[in-house]
Tab-separated table of C-alpha atoms and ligand atoms in Angstrom:
chain	number	residue	atom	x	y	z
A	1	MET	CA	0.024	0.000	-0.009
A	2	GLY	CA	1.484	3.309	-1.030
A	3	VAL	CA	0.451	6.895	-1.256
A	4	GLU	CA	-1.696	5.930	-4.228
A	5	ASP	CA	-4.095	4.000	-2.105
A	6	ALA	CA	-5.058	4.918	1.496
A	7	PRO	CA	-8.216	3.059	2.425
A	8	ILE	CA	-10.185	3.642	5.697
A	9	VAL	CA	-13.417	2.221	6.705
A	10	ILE	CA	-16.180	4.200	8.471
A	11	GLY	CA	-18.877	2.018	9.954
A	12	SER	CA	-22.373	3.044	10.873
A	13	ALA	CA	-21.889	6.656	9.922
A	14	GLY	CA	-25.665	6.900	9.801
A	15	ARG	CA	-26.623	10.576	9.510
A	16	ARG	CA	-23.080	11.842	10.049
A	17	LEU	CA	-22.132	12.547	6.475
A	18	TYR	CA	-19.956	15.345	7.595
A	19	LEU	CA	-17.438	12.907	9.001
A	20	ILE	CA	-17.019	11.462	5.483
A	21	ASP	CA	-16.679	14.963	4.027
A	22	TRP	CA	-14.155	15.915	6.672
A	23	PHE	CA	-12.004	12.777	6.255
A	24	ARG	CA	-12.086	13.344	2.479
A	25	THR	CA	-10.809	16.967	2.934
A	26	ALA	CA	-8.099	15.713	5.310
A	27	PHE	CA	-6.842	13.315	2.707
A	28	GLU	CA	-6.620	16.143	0.210
A	29	THR	CA	-4.764	18.316	2.657
A	30	LEU	CA	-2.264	15.556	3.257
A	31	GLY	CA	-1.895	14.873	-0.504
A	32	LEU	CA	-3.054	11.267	-0.021
A	33	ASN	CA	-5.323	9.404	-2.460
A	34	GLY	CA	-7.743	8.383	0.182
A	35	ARG	CA	-10.512	5.804	-0.287
A	36	ILE	CA	-13.387	5.896	2.209
A	37	ILE	CA	-15.159	2.554	2.493
A	38	VAL	CA	-18.513	2.913	4.235
A	39	ALA	CA	-19.702	-0.179	6.027
A	40	GLU	CA	-23.545	-0.012	6.519
A	41	ASN	CA	-26.294	-2.194	7.441
A	42	ASP	CA	-28.895	-0.432	5.309
A	43	PRO	CA	-27.902	0.067	1.697
A	44	THR	CA	-30.242	3.074	1.315
A	45	SER	CA	-29.196	4.937	4.464
A	46	ALA	CA	-27.907	8.454	3.883
A	47	ALA	CA	-24.337	7.459	4.338
A	48	ALA	CA	-24.247	4.189	2.480
A	49	SER	CA	-23.754	5.714	-1.054
A	50	TYR	CA	-21.706	8.715	0.298
A	51	GLY	CA	-18.276	7.062	0.563
A	52	ASP	CA	-16.084	5.892	-2.290
A	53	GLU	CA	-17.185	2.291	-1.860
A	54	MET	CA	-19.909	0.645	0.229
A	55	ARG	CA	-20.039	-2.823	1.785
A	56	LEU	CA	-23.081	-4.194	3.497
A	57	LEU	CA	-22.449	-5.601	6.872
A	58	PRO	CA	-25.133	-7.782	8.672
A	59	PRO	CA	-26.334	-6.418	11.999
A	60	TYR	CA	-23.679	-6.844	14.691
A	61	THR	CA	-26.073	-9.278	16.401
A	62	ASP	CA	-25.885	-11.605	13.335
A	63	PRO	CA	-23.355	-14.397	13.764
A	64	ALA	CA	-22.155	-13.613	10.307
A	65	TYR	CA	-21.009	-10.161	11.253
A	66	ALA	CA	-17.419	-11.095	12.237
A	67	ASP	CA	-16.821	-13.116	9.044
A	68	GLU	CA	-18.284	-10.363	6.774
A	69	LEU	CA	-16.164	-7.790	8.653
A	70	LEU	CA	-13.014	-9.855	8.150
A	71	ARG	CA	-13.870	-10.242	4.441
A	72	LEU	CA	-14.142	-6.499	4.130
A	73	ILE	CA	-10.760	-5.998	5.993
A	74	GLU	CA	-9.106	-8.567	3.703
A	75	GLU	CA	-10.541	-6.901	0.571
A	76	PHE	CA	-9.380	-3.400	1.433
A	77	GLU	CA	-6.646	-3.735	3.998
A	78	PRO	CA	-7.709	-0.356	5.572
A	79	LYS	CA	-5.526	1.406	8.160
A	80	LEU	CA	-8.544	2.696	10.218
A	81	PHE	CA	-11.790	1.165	11.306
A	82	LEU	CA	-14.038	3.813	12.750
A	83	SER	CA	-17.524	3.233	14.177
A	84	ALA	CA	-19.966	5.845	15.418
A	85	ASN	CA	-22.429	3.389	16.825
A	86	ASP	CA	-22.436	2.564	20.580
A	87	TYR	CA	-23.787	-0.957	20.235
A	88	GLU	CA	-21.405	-1.825	17.439
A	89	LEU	CA	-18.556	-0.542	19.615
A	90	MET	CA	-19.709	-2.712	22.414
A	91	HIS	CA	-19.769	-5.649	20.091
A	92	LEU	CA	-16.285	-4.921	18.837
A	93	HIS	CA	-14.578	-4.168	22.087
A	94	VAL	CA	-16.530	-6.052	24.845
A	95	ASP	CA	-18.712	-8.876	23.559
A	96	THR	CA	-16.046	-10.059	21.209
A	97	ASN	CA	-12.338	-9.510	20.701
A	98	ILE	CA	-12.840	-8.250	17.176
A	99	ALA	CA	-11.309	-4.850	17.972
A	100	ALA	CA	-8.234	-6.353	19.539
A	101	GLY	CA	-7.805	-8.777	16.453
A	102	LEU	CA	-7.956	-5.696	14.107
A	103	ARG	CA	-5.424	-3.814	16.055
A	104	LYS	CA	-3.095	-6.930	15.942
A	105	ARG	CA	-3.335	-6.676	12.266
A	106	GLY	CA	-2.145	-3.099	12.444
A	107	ILE	CA	-5.465	-1.437	11.938
A	108	PHE	CA	-6.294	1.529	14.095
A	109	VAL	CA	-9.546	1.197	15.969
A	110	PRO	CA	-10.129	4.322	18.067
A	111	GLY	CA	-11.826	3.777	21.422
A	112	VAL	CA	-11.403	3.080	25.066
A	113	SER	CA	-10.502	-0.003	26.946
A	114	PRO	CA	-13.143	-2.803	27.205
A	115	ALA	CA	-13.734	-1.921	30.888
A	116	TRP	CA	-14.328	1.686	29.991
A	117	GLN	CA	-16.460	0.757	26.947
A	118	LYS	CA	-18.650	-1.287	29.226
A	119	GLY	CA	-18.790	1.552	31.823
A	120	CYS	CA	-19.827	3.988	29.126
A	121	ALA	CA	-23.095	1.928	28.610
A	122	ASP	CA	-23.845	1.680	32.284
A	123	LYS	CA	-24.328	5.003	33.890
A	124	LEU	CA	-24.226	3.627	37.507
A	125	HIS	CA	-20.942	1.825	36.810
A	126	MET	CA	-19.545	4.958	35.027
A	127	ALA	CA	-20.182	7.099	38.101
A	128	HIS	CA	-18.091	4.630	40.203
A	129	MET	CA	-15.329	4.549	37.652
A	130	LEU	CA	-15.158	8.366	37.602
A	131	GLU	CA	-15.104	8.514	41.431
A	132	ASP	CA	-12.304	6.039	41.511
A	133	ILE	CA	-10.028	8.180	39.328
A	134	GLY	CA	-10.879	11.401	41.190
A	135	VAL	CA	-13.157	12.966	38.594
A	136	ASN	CA	-16.117	14.703	39.968
A	137	THR	CA	-19.621	13.272	39.030
A	138	PRO	CA	-23.061	13.503	40.714
A	139	MET	CA	-23.768	10.964	43.288
A	140	THR	CA	-25.585	8.175	41.484
A	141	VAL	CA	-27.965	5.507	42.934
A	142	THR	CA	-30.389	3.006	41.544
A	143	GLY	CA	-34.137	3.436	41.780
A	144	ASN	CA	-34.106	1.167	44.831
A	145	GLU	CA	-31.741	3.484	46.807
A	146	VAL	CA	-33.463	6.748	46.715
A	147	ASP	CA	-33.428	7.099	50.561
A	148	ARG	CA	-29.756	6.620	50.634
A	149	LEU	CA	-29.368	9.398	48.109
A	150	LEU	CA	-31.604	11.783	49.949
A	151	GLY	CA	-29.820	10.977	53.233
A	152	ALA	CA	-26.436	11.841	51.678
A	153	ALA	CA	-27.390	14.769	49.325
A	154	GLY	CA	-30.246	16.212	51.302
A	155	SER	CA	-33.807	16.652	49.894
A	156	SER	CA	-33.624	20.229	48.653
A	157	GLY	CA	-32.975	20.983	44.984
A	158	GLU	CA	-33.866	18.937	41.959
A	159	PHE	CA	-33.097	15.423	40.918
A	160	VAL	CA	-32.571	13.656	37.567
A	161	VAL	CA	-34.103	10.267	37.006
A	162	LYS	CA	-32.957	8.403	33.861
A	163	HIS	CA	-32.397	4.968	32.485
A	164	ARG	CA	-29.216	3.446	33.768
A	165	PHE	CA	-28.369	1.866	30.250
A	166	GLY	CA	-30.115	4.677	28.357
A	167	SER	CA	-29.164	7.097	25.544
A	168	ARG	CA	-30.773	10.050	23.785
A	169	SER	CA	-32.260	11.157	27.233
A	170	SER	CA	-34.251	7.905	27.491
A	171	GLY	CA	-36.475	7.769	30.600
A	172	LEU	CA	-35.308	11.194	31.753
A	173	VAL	CA	-37.309	13.305	34.216
A	174	VAL	CA	-36.299	16.152	36.438
A	175	VAL	CA	-38.146	16.392	39.768
A	176	THR	CA	-37.981	17.660	43.387
A	177	ALA	CA	-37.582	15.111	46.220
A	178	ASN	CA	-41.251	14.687	47.042
A	179	HIS	CA	-41.998	13.459	43.483
A	180	LEU	CA	-38.975	11.085	43.257
A	181	ASP	CA	-40.789	7.775	43.885
A	182	GLU	CA	-43.462	8.398	41.252
A	183	ALA	CA	-40.807	9.609	38.836
A	184	VAL	CA	-38.704	6.418	39.301
A	185	ALA	CA	-41.758	4.248	38.859
A	186	SER	CA	-42.723	6.078	35.697
A	187	SER	CA	-39.257	5.959	34.221
A	188	ALA	CA	-39.032	2.264	35.022
A	189	LYS	CA	-42.080	1.614	32.882
A	190	SER	CA	-40.188	2.611	29.682
A	191	VAL	CA	-36.968	0.687	30.498
A	192	ARG	CA	-35.864	-1.611	27.666
A	193	ARG	CA	-35.367	-4.832	29.623
A	194	ARG	CA	-32.063	-6.568	29.283
A	195	ALA	CA	-31.731	-10.300	29.294
A	196	ASP	CA	-30.051	-10.529	32.657
A	197	SER	CA	-32.038	-7.834	34.384
A	198	THR	CA	-34.150	-8.969	37.502
A	199	ASP	CA	-35.326	-5.877	39.163
A	200	VAL	CA	-36.632	-3.036	36.876
A	201	LEU	CA	-35.844	-0.391	39.565
A	202	ASP	CA	-32.191	-1.330	39.314
A	203	GLU	CA	-32.330	-0.261	35.584
A	204	VAL	CA	-33.119	3.297	36.575
A	205	ILE	CA	-30.787	5.703	38.254
A	206	VAL	CA	-31.230	8.902	40.227
A	207	GLN	CA	-28.701	11.806	40.628
A	208	PRO	CA	-28.910	15.262	42.130
A	209	CYS	CA	-29.021	17.847	39.372
A	210	ALA	CA	-25.512	18.997	38.562
A	211	PRO	CA	-24.932	22.633	39.271
A	212	GLY	CA	-24.026	25.209	36.528
A	213	SER	CA	-24.314	24.964	32.658
A	214	GLU	CA	-23.817	22.011	30.381
A	215	TYR	CA	-20.982	21.650	27.995
A	216	GLY	CA	-20.053	19.172	25.452
A	217	VAL	CA	-16.395	18.199	25.496
A	218	ASP	CA	-14.409	16.194	23.068
A	219	ILE	CA	-11.100	14.730	24.301
A	220	VAL	CA	-8.563	13.285	21.964
A	221	SER	CA	-5.625	11.000	22.568
A	222	SER	CA	-2.848	9.844	20.318
A	223	LEU	CA	-3.660	6.906	18.184
A	224	VAL	CA	-0.112	5.552	18.546
A	225	ASP	CA	0.430	6.252	22.250
A	226	GLU	CA	-2.847	5.371	23.988
A	227	GLY	CA	-3.940	7.331	27.103
A	228	SER	CA	-1.869	10.486	26.251
A	229	LEU	CA	-4.039	13.421	25.789
A	230	SER	CA	-3.498	15.578	22.690
A	231	GLY	CA	-6.536	17.812	22.419
A	232	VAL	CA	-9.537	19.042	24.421
A	233	PHE	CA	-12.450	20.873	22.642
A	234	ALA	CA	-15.424	22.413	24.472
A	235	ARG	CA	-18.717	24.012	23.624
A	236	ARG	CA	-21.499	25.271	25.782
A	237	LYS	CA	-24.880	23.622	24.892
A	238	LEU	CA	-27.383	26.298	23.967
A	239	ARG	CA	-30.143	24.034	22.725
A	240	MET	CA	-30.883	20.263	22.660
A	241	ARG	CA	-33.097	18.345	20.271
A	242	ALA	CA	-33.819	14.551	20.404
A	243	GLY	CA	-30.902	14.015	22.868
A	244	GLU	CA	-28.389	15.790	20.597
A	245	THR	CA	-26.875	19.243	20.818
A	246	ASP	CA	-28.644	21.394	18.316
A	247	LYS	CA	-26.966	24.717	19.022
A	248	ALA	CA	-23.800	25.541	20.868
A	249	VAL	CA	-21.127	28.157	21.383
A	250	THR	CA	-17.331	27.190	21.486
A	251	VAL	CA	-15.444	28.004	24.655
A	252	ASP	CA	-12.019	27.735	26.130
A	253	PRO	CA	-11.460	24.054	27.248
A	254	ALA	CA	-9.105	24.891	30.123
A	255	PRO	CA	-11.568	24.178	32.956
A	256	PHE	CA	-12.013	20.612	31.539
A	257	ALA	CA	-8.287	19.796	31.084
A	258	ASP	CA	-7.701	17.984	34.315
A	259	ALA	CA	-10.691	15.692	34.135
A	260	ALA	CA	-9.831	15.075	30.456
A	261	ALA	CA	-6.381	13.973	31.262
A	262	LYS	CA	-7.467	11.629	34.051
A	263	ILE	CA	-10.115	9.992	31.860
A	264	ALA	CA	-7.820	9.633	28.871
A	265	ARG	CA	-5.122	7.876	31.035
A	266	ALA	CA	-7.537	5.610	32.923
A	267	ALA	CA	-9.504	4.709	29.820
A	268	GLY	CA	-6.481	3.841	27.679
A	269	LEU	CA	-7.916	6.316	25.215
A	270	SER	CA	-6.984	6.286	21.508
A	271	GLY	CA	-8.682	8.896	19.362
A	272	LEU	CA	-11.801	10.993	20.140
A	273	ILE	CA	-14.576	10.529	22.785
A	274	ASP	CA	-17.377	12.925	23.803
A	275	LEU	CA	-18.187	13.934	27.326
A	276	ASP	CA	-21.207	15.696	28.834
A	277	ILE	CA	-19.985	17.940	31.618
A	278	PHE	CA	-21.488	20.566	33.927
A	279	LEU	CA	-19.392	23.566	35.127
A	280	ASP	CA	-20.457	25.841	37.850
A	281	SER	CA	-19.435	29.413	38.622
A	282	ALA	CA	-16.792	28.165	41.206
A	283	GLY	CA	-15.065	26.321	38.315
A	284	THR	CA	-16.148	22.823	39.647
A	285	VAL	CA	-16.780	20.236	36.782
A	286	SER	CA	-19.229	17.282	36.941
A	287	VAL	CA	-18.898	14.733	34.364
A	288	ILE	CA	-22.386	13.126	33.733
A	289	ASP	CA	-22.024	11.069	30.495
A	290	ILE	CA	-19.325	9.556	28.212
A	291	ASN	CA	-19.963	8.539	24.525
A	292	PRO	CA	-16.855	6.667	23.402
A	293	ARG	CA	-16.942	7.846	19.795
A	294	PHE	CA	-17.448	10.869	17.624
A	295	GLY	CA	-20.594	12.357	19.056
A	296	GLY	CA	-23.033	14.796	17.702
A	297	GLY	CA	-21.146	17.764	19.150
A	298	TYR	CA	-17.965	17.437	17.205
A	299	PRO	CA	-19.166	19.569	14.341
A	300	PHE	CA	-19.333	22.616	16.571
A	301	VAL	CA	-15.646	22.572	17.247
A	302	HIS	CA	-14.648	21.382	13.748
A	303	LEU	CA	-16.344	24.344	12.215
A	304	ALA	CA	-14.557	26.598	14.645
A	305	GLY	CA	-11.229	25.231	13.391
A	306	ALA	CA	-10.433	21.869	15.055
A	307	ASP	CA	-9.501	19.067	12.752
A	308	VAL	CA	-9.549	15.627	14.311
A	309	PRO	CA	-9.874	13.755	10.983
A	310	LEU	CA	-6.569	15.479	9.854
A	311	TYR	CA	-4.903	14.431	13.104
A	312	TYR	CA	-6.025	10.735	12.756
A	313	LEU	CA	-4.860	10.553	9.167
A	314	SER	CA	-1.486	12.160	10.002
A	315	GLN	CA	-0.794	9.687	12.738
A	316	ILE	CA	-2.087	6.738	10.748
A	317	PHE	CA	-0.096	7.560	7.570
A	318	GLY	CA	2.935	8.903	9.554
A	319	ILE	CA	2.803	12.480	7.991
A	320	ALA	CA	3.894	15.249	10.365
A	321	ILE	CA	1.488	18.078	10.751
A	322	ASP	CA	1.668	21.130	12.990
A	323	ALA	CA	-0.450	21.840	16.066
A	324	SER	CA	-3.107	23.777	14.262
A	325	TRP	CA	-5.504	20.862	14.104
A	326	ARG	CA	-6.107	21.434	17.935
A	327	HIS	CA	-6.731	25.119	17.704
A	328	TYR	CA	-10.182	26.529	17.402
A	329	GLU	CA	-11.884	29.803	17.865
A	330	TYR	CA	-13.891	30.495	20.928
A	331	GLY	CA	-17.226	32.160	20.843
A	332	VAL	CA	-18.344	30.528	17.483
A	333	VAL	CA	-22.065	29.801	17.561
A	334	ALA	CA	-23.310	27.013	15.107
A	335	ALA	CA	-26.793	25.398	14.719
A	336	LYS	CA	-27.739	22.135	12.991
A	337	TYR	CA	-30.165	21.832	10.123
A	338	GLN	CA	-31.550	18.980	8.262
A	339	GLU	CA	-30.788	17.672	4.703
A	340	THR	CA	-32.035	14.902	2.469
A	341	ARG	CA	-30.324	12.949	-0.355
A	342	VAL	CA	-31.343	10.367	-2.909
A	343	THR	CA	-30.013	7.004	-2.039
A	344	ALA	CA	-31.577	4.721	-4.583
A	345	HIS	CA	-33.461	4.615	-7.875
A	346	GLY	CA	-35.883	2.198	-9.449
A	347	GLN	CA	-36.960	0.590	-6.239
A	348	GLN	CA	-40.345	-1.204	-5.721
A	349	SER	CA	-41.826	0.602	-2.618
A	350	SER	CA	-43.045	-2.800	-1.334
A	351	ASP	CA	-39.426	-4.000	-0.979
A	352	MET	CA	-38.272	-0.997	0.928
A	353	GLN	CA	-38.163	-0.341	4.654
B	401	ADP	N1	-27.319	14.913	36.947
B	401	ADP	C1	-27.738	15.689	35.979
B	401	ADP	N2	-27.839	17.004	36.281
B	401	ADP	C2	-28.380	17.868	35.311
B	401	ADP	N3	-28.679	17.604	34.136
B	401	ADP	C3	-28.643	16.233	33.823
B	401	ADP	C4	-28.210	15.220	34.738
B	401	ADP	N4	-28.208	13.997	34.131
B	401	ADP	C5	-28.664	14.257	32.911
B	401	ADP	N5	-28.957	15.421	32.604
B	401	ADP	C6	-29.478	16.148	31.381
B	401	ADP	O1	-30.005	15.068	30.620
B	401	ADP	C7	-29.278	14.909	29.382
B	401	ADP	C8	-29.161	13.450	29.090
B	401	ADP	O2	-28.520	12.668	30.108
B	401	ADP	P1	-27.118	11.903	29.839
B	401	ADP	O3	-26.669	11.361	31.217
B	401	ADP	O4	-26.171	12.641	29.063
B	401	ADP	O5	-27.618	10.644	29.119
B	401	ADP	P2	-27.711	10.183	27.462
B	401	ADP	O6	-27.150	11.321	26.707
B	401	ADP	O7	-26.916	8.897	27.436
B	401	ADP	O8	-29.156	10.001	27.283
B	401	ADP	C9	-27.912	15.618	29.674
B	401	ADP	O9	-27.360	16.037	28.433
B	401	ADP	C10	-28.300	16.731	30.638
B	401	ADP	O10	-28.875	17.728	29.827
B	402	MG	MG1	-25.536	12.466	27.002
């Protein structure tokens, strides 16, 4: 493989077409003839036909997934395998050793250690992992331990009830102490039961409301020296929509640097992950959520000047770049909007989903 052919695989890009655009631009900046292979489950998704090549992968739950993925790897010999889907990442890093196998072949698979990947899916476990490394996070209990929480945190102020294994704000309610029991019961009704769950109240967690304003923070570690932090990017969330940041303003990441370095080191981080963090007027941070992948907030810092795709490719292909990839302008406001593209022609509507 030479400069003529620099293949990378982006899996489950879904609606994040901008990632494909920005990797393409980064290839151009580095003077590489990049080839972006999109691995999708749905051949008519927005991303499926947006790369240079598309390969269909079965759902990660399908026993054929691993073989199909291996076939794709053998066909293209990519240097990078990137997934933006939490469930696929769990499958790659935790439920199987596919990610470890790819890395052994010399393929970069950004992410966190299996223990942290697992923690990212379980908000109760994550709170304990953060406490263990000295990163501040709201006290977190299950729906069965509300009394213990009130005993420790007092019953003034507001509390957040949410699904322990949730995403996109699932089961989320904000209430005062006197309404906690009913909020827990109501959140528990919409829990998606897991095979090994016994008590549905253990599938719900309760936390005091974190003080201050909410920020989205991307932290980036070297792909070749795991755990060493190379960039921190922050924006204050101005508006949320369907569990994603819809409007945000970029800010100086300095208040988050200490927590970022601790998490990167403990999680054996390689590449970028996305954190939700509250910051109060005294400068105290509370980390409430970790998404171990490119999250919906990255565009806000990219559009202000950060360039993580350029950093990834420079590391993967061994091309030196200066530090400007990690510089961005503060005070930039950006808002999301919707787009639609044609993804197939000549289809019978009865065959489509
Ligand atoms: N303890 C908390 N204090 C204040 N707001 C919270 C708290 N927990 C969650 N939220 C709000 O709910 C949103 C979703 O919760 P989060 O823990 O990030 O779960 P997920 O994004 O996985 O659904 C957060 O972005 C934040 O706005
Ligand atoms: Mg979140």
